[in-house]
PDB file of C-alpha atoms in Angstrom:
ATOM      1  CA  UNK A  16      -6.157  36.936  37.815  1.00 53.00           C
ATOM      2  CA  UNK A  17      -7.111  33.522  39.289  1.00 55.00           C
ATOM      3  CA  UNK A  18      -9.793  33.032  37.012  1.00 53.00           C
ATOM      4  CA  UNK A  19      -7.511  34.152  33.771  1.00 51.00           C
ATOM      5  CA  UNK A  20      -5.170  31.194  34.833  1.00 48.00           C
ATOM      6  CA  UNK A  21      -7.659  28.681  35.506  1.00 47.00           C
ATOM      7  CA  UNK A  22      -9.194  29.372  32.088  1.00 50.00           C
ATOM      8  CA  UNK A  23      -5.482  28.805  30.269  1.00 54.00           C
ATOM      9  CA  UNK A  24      -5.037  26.213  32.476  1.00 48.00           C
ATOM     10  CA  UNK A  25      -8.498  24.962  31.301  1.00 52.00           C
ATOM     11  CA  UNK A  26      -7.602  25.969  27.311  1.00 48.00           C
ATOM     12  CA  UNK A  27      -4.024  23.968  27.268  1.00 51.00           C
ATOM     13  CA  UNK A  28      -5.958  20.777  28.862  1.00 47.00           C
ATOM     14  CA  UNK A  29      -8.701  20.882  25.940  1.00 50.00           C
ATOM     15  CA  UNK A  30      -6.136  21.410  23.444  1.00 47.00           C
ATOM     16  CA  UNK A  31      -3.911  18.808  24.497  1.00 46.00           C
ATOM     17  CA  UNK A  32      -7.129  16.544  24.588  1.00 47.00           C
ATOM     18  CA  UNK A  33      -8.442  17.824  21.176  1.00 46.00           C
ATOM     19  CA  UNK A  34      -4.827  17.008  19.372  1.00 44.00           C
ATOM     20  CA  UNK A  35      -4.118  14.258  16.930  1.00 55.00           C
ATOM     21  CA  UNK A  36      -2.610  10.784  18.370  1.00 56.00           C
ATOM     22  CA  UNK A  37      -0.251   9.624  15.940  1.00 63.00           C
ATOM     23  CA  UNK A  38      -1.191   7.908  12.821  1.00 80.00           C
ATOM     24  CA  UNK A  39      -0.425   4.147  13.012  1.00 91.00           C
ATOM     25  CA  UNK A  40       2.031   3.144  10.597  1.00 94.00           C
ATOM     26  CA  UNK A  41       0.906   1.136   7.502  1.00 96.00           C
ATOM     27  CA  UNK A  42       1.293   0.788   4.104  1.00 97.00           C
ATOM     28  CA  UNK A  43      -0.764   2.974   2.217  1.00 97.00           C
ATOM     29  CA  UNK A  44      -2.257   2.670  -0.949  1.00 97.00           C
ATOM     30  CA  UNK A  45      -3.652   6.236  -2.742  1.00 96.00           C
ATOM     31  CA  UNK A  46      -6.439   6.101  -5.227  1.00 95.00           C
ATOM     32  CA  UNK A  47      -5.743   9.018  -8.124  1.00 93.00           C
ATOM     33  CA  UNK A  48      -9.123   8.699  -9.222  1.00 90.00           C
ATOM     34  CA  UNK A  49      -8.102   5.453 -11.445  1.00 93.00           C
ATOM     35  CA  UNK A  50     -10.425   2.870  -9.070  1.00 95.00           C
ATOM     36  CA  UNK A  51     -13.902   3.134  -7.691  1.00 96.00           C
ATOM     37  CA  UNK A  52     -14.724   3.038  -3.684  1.00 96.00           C
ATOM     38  CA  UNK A  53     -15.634  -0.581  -4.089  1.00 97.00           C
ATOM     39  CA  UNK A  54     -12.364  -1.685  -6.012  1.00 97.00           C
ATOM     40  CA  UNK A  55     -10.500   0.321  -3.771  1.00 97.00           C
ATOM     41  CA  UNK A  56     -11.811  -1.012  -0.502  1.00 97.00           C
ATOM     42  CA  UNK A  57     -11.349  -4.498  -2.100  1.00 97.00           C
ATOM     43  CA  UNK A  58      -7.616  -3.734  -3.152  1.00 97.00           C
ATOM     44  CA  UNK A  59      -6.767  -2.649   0.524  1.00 97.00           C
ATOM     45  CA  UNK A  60      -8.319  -5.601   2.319  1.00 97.00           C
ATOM     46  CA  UNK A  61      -6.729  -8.244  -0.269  1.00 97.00           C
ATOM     47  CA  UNK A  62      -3.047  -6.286   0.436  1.00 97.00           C
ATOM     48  CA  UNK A  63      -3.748  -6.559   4.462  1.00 97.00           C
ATOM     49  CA  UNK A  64      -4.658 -10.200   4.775  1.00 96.00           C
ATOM     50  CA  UNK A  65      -1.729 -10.955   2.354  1.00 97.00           C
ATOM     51  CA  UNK A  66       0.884  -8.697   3.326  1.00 97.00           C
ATOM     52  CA  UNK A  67      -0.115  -8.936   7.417  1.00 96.00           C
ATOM     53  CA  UNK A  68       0.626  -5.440   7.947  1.00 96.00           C
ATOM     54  CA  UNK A  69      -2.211  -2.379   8.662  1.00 96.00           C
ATOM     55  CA  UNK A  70      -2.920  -1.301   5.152  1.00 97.00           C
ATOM     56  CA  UNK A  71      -4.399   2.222   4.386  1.00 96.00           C
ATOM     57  CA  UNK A  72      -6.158   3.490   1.365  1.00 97.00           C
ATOM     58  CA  UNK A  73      -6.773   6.847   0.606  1.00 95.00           C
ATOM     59  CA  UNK A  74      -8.656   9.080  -2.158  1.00 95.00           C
ATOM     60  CA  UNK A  75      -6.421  11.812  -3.740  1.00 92.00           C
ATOM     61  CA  UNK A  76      -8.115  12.666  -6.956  1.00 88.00           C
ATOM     62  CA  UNK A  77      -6.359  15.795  -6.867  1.00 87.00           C
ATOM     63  CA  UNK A  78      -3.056  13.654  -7.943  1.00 86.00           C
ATOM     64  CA  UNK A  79      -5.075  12.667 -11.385  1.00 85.00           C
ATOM     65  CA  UNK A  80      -4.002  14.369 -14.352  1.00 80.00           C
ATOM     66  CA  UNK A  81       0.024  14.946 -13.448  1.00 80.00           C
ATOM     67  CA  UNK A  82       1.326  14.655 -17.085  1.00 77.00           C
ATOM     68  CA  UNK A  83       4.411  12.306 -16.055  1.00 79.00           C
ATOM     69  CA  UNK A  84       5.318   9.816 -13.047  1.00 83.00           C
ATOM     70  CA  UNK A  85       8.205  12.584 -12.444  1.00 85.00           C
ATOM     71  CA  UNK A  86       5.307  14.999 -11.392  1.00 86.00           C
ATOM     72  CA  UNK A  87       3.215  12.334 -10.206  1.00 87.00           C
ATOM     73  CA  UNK A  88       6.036  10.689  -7.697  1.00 88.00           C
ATOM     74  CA  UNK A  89       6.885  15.005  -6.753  1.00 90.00           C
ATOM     75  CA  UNK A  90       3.277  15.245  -5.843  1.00 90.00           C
ATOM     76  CA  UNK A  91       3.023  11.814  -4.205  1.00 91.00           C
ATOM     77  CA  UNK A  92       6.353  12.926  -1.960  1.00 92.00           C
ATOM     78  CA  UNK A  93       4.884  16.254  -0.578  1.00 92.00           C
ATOM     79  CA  UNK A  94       2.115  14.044   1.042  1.00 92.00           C
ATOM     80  CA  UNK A  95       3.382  11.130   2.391  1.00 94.00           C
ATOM     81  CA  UNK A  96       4.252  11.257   5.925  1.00 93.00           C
ATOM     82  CA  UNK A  97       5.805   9.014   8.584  1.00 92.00           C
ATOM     83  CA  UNK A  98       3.293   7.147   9.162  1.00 94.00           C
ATOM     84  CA  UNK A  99       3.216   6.172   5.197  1.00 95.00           C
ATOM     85  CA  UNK A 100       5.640   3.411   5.381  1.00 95.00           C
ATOM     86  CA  UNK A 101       5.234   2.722   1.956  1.00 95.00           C
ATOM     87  CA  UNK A 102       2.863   4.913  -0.663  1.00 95.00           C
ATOM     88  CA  UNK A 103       1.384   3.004  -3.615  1.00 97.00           C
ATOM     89  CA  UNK A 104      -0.105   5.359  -5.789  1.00 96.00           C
ATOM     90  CA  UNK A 105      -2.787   4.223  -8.147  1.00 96.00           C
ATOM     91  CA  UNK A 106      -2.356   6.441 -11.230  1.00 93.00           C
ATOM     92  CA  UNK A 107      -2.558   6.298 -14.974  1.00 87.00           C
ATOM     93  CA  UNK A 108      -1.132   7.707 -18.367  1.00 81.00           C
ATOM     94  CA  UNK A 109      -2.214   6.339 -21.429  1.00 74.00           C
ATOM     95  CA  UNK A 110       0.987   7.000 -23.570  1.00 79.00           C
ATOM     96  CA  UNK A 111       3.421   4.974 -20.778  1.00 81.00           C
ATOM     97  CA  UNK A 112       3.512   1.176 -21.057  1.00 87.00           C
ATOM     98  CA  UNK A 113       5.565   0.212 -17.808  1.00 92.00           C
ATOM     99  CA  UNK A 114       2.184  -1.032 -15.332  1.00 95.00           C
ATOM    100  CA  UNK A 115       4.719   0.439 -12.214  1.00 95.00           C
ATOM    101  CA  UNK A 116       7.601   2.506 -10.976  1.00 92.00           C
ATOM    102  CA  UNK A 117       9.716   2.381  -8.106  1.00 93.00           C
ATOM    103  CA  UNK A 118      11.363   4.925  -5.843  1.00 87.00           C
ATOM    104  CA  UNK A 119      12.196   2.515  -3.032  1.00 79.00           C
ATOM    105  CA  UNK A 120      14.520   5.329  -1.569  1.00 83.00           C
ATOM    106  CA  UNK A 121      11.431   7.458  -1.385  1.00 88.00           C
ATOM    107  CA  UNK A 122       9.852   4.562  -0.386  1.00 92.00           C
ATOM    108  CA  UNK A 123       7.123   5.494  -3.151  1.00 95.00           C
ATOM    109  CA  UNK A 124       5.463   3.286  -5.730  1.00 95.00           C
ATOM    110  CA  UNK A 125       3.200   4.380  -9.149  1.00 95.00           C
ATOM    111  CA  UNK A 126       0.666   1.879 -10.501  1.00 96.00           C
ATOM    112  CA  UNK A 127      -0.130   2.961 -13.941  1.00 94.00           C
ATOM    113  CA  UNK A 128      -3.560   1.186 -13.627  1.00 94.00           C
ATOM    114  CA  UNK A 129      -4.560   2.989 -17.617  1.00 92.00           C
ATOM    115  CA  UNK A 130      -1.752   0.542 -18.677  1.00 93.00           C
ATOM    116  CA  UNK A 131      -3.634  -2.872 -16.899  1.00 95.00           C
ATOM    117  CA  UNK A 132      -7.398  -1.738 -17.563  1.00 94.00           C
ATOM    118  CA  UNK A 133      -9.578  -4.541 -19.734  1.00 95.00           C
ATOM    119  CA  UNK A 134     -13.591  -5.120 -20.257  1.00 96.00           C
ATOM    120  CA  UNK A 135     -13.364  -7.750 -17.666  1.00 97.00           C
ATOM    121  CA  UNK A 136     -13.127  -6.320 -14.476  1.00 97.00           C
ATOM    122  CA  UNK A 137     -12.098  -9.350 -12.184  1.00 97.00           C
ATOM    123  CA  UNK A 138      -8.824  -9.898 -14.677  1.00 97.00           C
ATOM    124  CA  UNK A 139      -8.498  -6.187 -13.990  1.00 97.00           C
ATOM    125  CA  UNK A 140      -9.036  -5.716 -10.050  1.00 98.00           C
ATOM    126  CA  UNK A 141      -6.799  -8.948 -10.233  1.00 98.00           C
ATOM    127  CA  UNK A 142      -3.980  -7.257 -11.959  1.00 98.00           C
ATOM    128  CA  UNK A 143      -4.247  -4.045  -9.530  1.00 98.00           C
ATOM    129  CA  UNK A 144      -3.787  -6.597  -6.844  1.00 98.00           C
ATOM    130  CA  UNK A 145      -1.037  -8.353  -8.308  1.00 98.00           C
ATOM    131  CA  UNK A 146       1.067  -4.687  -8.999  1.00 98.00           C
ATOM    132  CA  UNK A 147       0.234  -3.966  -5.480  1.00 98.00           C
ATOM    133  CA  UNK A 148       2.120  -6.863  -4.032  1.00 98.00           C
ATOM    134  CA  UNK A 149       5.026  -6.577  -5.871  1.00 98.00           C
ATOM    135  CA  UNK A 150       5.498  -2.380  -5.263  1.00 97.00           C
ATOM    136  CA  UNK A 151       5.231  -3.624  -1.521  1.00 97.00           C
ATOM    137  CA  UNK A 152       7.914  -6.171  -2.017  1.00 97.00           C
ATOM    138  CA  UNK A 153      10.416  -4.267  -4.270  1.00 96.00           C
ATOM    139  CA  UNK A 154       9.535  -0.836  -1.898  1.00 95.00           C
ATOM    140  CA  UNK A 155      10.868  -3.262   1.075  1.00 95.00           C
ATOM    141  CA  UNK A 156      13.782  -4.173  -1.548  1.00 93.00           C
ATOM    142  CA  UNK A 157      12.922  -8.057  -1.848  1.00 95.00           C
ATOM    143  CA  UNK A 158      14.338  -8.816  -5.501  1.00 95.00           C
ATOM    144  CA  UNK A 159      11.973 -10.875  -8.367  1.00 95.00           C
ATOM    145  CA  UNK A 160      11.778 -14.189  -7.150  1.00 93.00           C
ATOM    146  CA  UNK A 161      12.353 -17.280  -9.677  1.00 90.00           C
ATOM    147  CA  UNK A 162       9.362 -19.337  -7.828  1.00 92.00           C
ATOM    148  CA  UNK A 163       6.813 -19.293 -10.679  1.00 89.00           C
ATOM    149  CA  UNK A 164       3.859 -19.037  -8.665  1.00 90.00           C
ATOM    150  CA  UNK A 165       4.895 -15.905  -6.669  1.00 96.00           C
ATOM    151  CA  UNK A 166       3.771 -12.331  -7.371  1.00 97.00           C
ATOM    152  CA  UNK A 167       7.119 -10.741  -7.594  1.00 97.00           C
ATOM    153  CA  UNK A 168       8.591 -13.203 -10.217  1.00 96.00           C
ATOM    154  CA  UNK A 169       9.376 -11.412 -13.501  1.00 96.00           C
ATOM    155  CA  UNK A 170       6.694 -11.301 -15.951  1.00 96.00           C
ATOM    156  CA  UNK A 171       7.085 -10.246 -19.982  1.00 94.00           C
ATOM    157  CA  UNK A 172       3.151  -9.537 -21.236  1.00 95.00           C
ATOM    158  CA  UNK A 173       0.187  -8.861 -19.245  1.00 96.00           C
ATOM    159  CA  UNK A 174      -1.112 -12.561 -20.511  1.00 96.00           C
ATOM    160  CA  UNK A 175       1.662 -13.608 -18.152  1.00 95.00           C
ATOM    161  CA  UNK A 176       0.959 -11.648 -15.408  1.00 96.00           C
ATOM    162  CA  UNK A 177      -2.537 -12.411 -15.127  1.00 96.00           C
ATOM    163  CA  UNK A 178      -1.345 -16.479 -15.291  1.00 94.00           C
ATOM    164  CA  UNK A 179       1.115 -15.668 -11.895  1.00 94.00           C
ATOM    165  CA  UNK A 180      -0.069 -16.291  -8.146  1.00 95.00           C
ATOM    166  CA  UNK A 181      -1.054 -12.552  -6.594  1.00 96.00           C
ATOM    167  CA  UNK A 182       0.614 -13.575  -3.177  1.00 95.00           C
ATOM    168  CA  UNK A 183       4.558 -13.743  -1.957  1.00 96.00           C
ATOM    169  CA  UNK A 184       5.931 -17.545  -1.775  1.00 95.00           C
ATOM    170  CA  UNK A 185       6.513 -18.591   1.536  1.00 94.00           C
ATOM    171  CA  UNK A 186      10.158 -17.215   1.658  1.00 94.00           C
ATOM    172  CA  UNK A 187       9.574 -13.885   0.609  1.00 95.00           C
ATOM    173  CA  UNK A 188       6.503 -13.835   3.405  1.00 94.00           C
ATOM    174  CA  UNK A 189       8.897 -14.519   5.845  1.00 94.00           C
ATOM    175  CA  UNK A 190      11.535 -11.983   4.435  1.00 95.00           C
ATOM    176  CA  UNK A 191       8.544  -9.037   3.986  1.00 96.00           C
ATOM    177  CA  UNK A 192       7.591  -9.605   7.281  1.00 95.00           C
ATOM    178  CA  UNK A 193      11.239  -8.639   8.464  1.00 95.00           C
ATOM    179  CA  UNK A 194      11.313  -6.062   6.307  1.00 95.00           C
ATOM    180  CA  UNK A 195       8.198  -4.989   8.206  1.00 95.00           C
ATOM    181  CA  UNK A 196       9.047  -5.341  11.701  1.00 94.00           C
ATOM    182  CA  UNK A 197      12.359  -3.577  10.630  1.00 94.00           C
ATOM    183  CA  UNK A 198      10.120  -0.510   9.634  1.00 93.00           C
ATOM    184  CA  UNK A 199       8.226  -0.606  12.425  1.00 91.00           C
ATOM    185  CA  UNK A 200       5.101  -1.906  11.159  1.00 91.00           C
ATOM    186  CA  UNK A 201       2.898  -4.217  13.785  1.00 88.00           C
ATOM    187  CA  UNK A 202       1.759  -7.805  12.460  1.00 88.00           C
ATOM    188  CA  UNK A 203      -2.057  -7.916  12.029  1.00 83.00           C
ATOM    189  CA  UNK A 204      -1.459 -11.821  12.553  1.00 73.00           C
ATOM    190  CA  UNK A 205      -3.093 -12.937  15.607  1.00 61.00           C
ATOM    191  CA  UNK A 206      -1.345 -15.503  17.736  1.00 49.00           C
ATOM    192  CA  UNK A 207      -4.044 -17.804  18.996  1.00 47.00           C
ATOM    193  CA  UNK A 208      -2.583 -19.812  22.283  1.00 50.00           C
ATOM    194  CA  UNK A 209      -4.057 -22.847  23.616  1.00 53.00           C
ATOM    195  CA  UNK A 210      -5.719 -22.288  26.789  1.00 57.00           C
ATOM    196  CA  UNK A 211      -5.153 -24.818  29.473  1.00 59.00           C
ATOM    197  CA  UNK A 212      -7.478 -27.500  29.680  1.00 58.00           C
ATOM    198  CA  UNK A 213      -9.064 -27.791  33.323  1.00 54.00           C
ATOM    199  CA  UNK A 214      -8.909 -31.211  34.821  1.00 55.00           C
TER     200      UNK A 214
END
């Protein structure tokens, strides 16, 4: 009997070692097979050092091929979790011209990247980086700005998109990062203190 309680004893220890710690929280940016691994990996480190928050990015090919952003944004809502402070799914359909769509109650953004594709790929990984910006800001509610060199000022043609800055104004940085702390999500700014000079 000893020995049958030492090994539970011994099987709720391993299991409790063996479970998941909790996911930091980030924003997290979800590749529907629309991007390759470089692109991706360049998409997520350009929205971390801009947005200074932990930024995620996942592959979910299975979301490729959802025939409208109603299905897509149904799909994209069974797998974001808690630790998904904001989902920015990378997605395309050829017969839709908006380049994204909101659901900041869902907290849930759709980058129709079919709509911004173009033979020269820097303009294009540009204009990914740009639509990623602005779903974080408008996901956190910050309206269009009227600075004309920030990301989430209102643009009319993808000529005038690719002429705007792909980074918030100094205003709306502050304001996002509010928005951040307000969610929960930890700075990835490092605060670098003097250290006391020695006589």
């Amino acid at each position: 009997m000893r020995h049958y309680a030492l090994f539970i004893l011994g099987l709720i220890l391993f299991t409790a070692g063996c479970s998941k710690a909790p996911r930091e929280k980030a924003v997290t940016i979800v590749n529907a097979a629309q991007v390759d691994a470089v692109l991706l990996e360049r998409l997520r480190a350009f929205a971390e050092r801009e947005l200074h928050v932990p930024v995620r990015a996942v592959e979910r090919p299975k979301l490729a091929g959802k025939e409208n952003f109603q299905a897509l944004e149904k799909a994209a809502k069974r797998i974001k979790t808690d630790a998904d402070v904001t989902l920015i799914v990378l997605s395309g359909f050829e017969n839709e011209s908006k380049h994204l769509i909101l659901s900041s109650s869902n907290g849930i953004a759709l980058v129709n990247v079919q709509a911004l594709r173009i033979d020269d790929a820097e303009k294009f990984a540009r204009r990914i980086e740009r639509q990623v910006m602005r779903a974080a800001a408008f996901c956190f509610s910050l309206p269009p700005t009227p600075d004309p060199y920030c990301v989430t000022r209102n643009y009319y043609s993808l000529e005038d998109l690719d002429s705007m800055g792909r980074n918030f104004s100094p205003p709306w940085q502050g304001r996002f990062a509010e928005e951040a702390e307000k969610r929960g999500l930890a700075s990835t700014v490092r605060v670098i203190r003097p250290q006391p000079v020695s006589p």
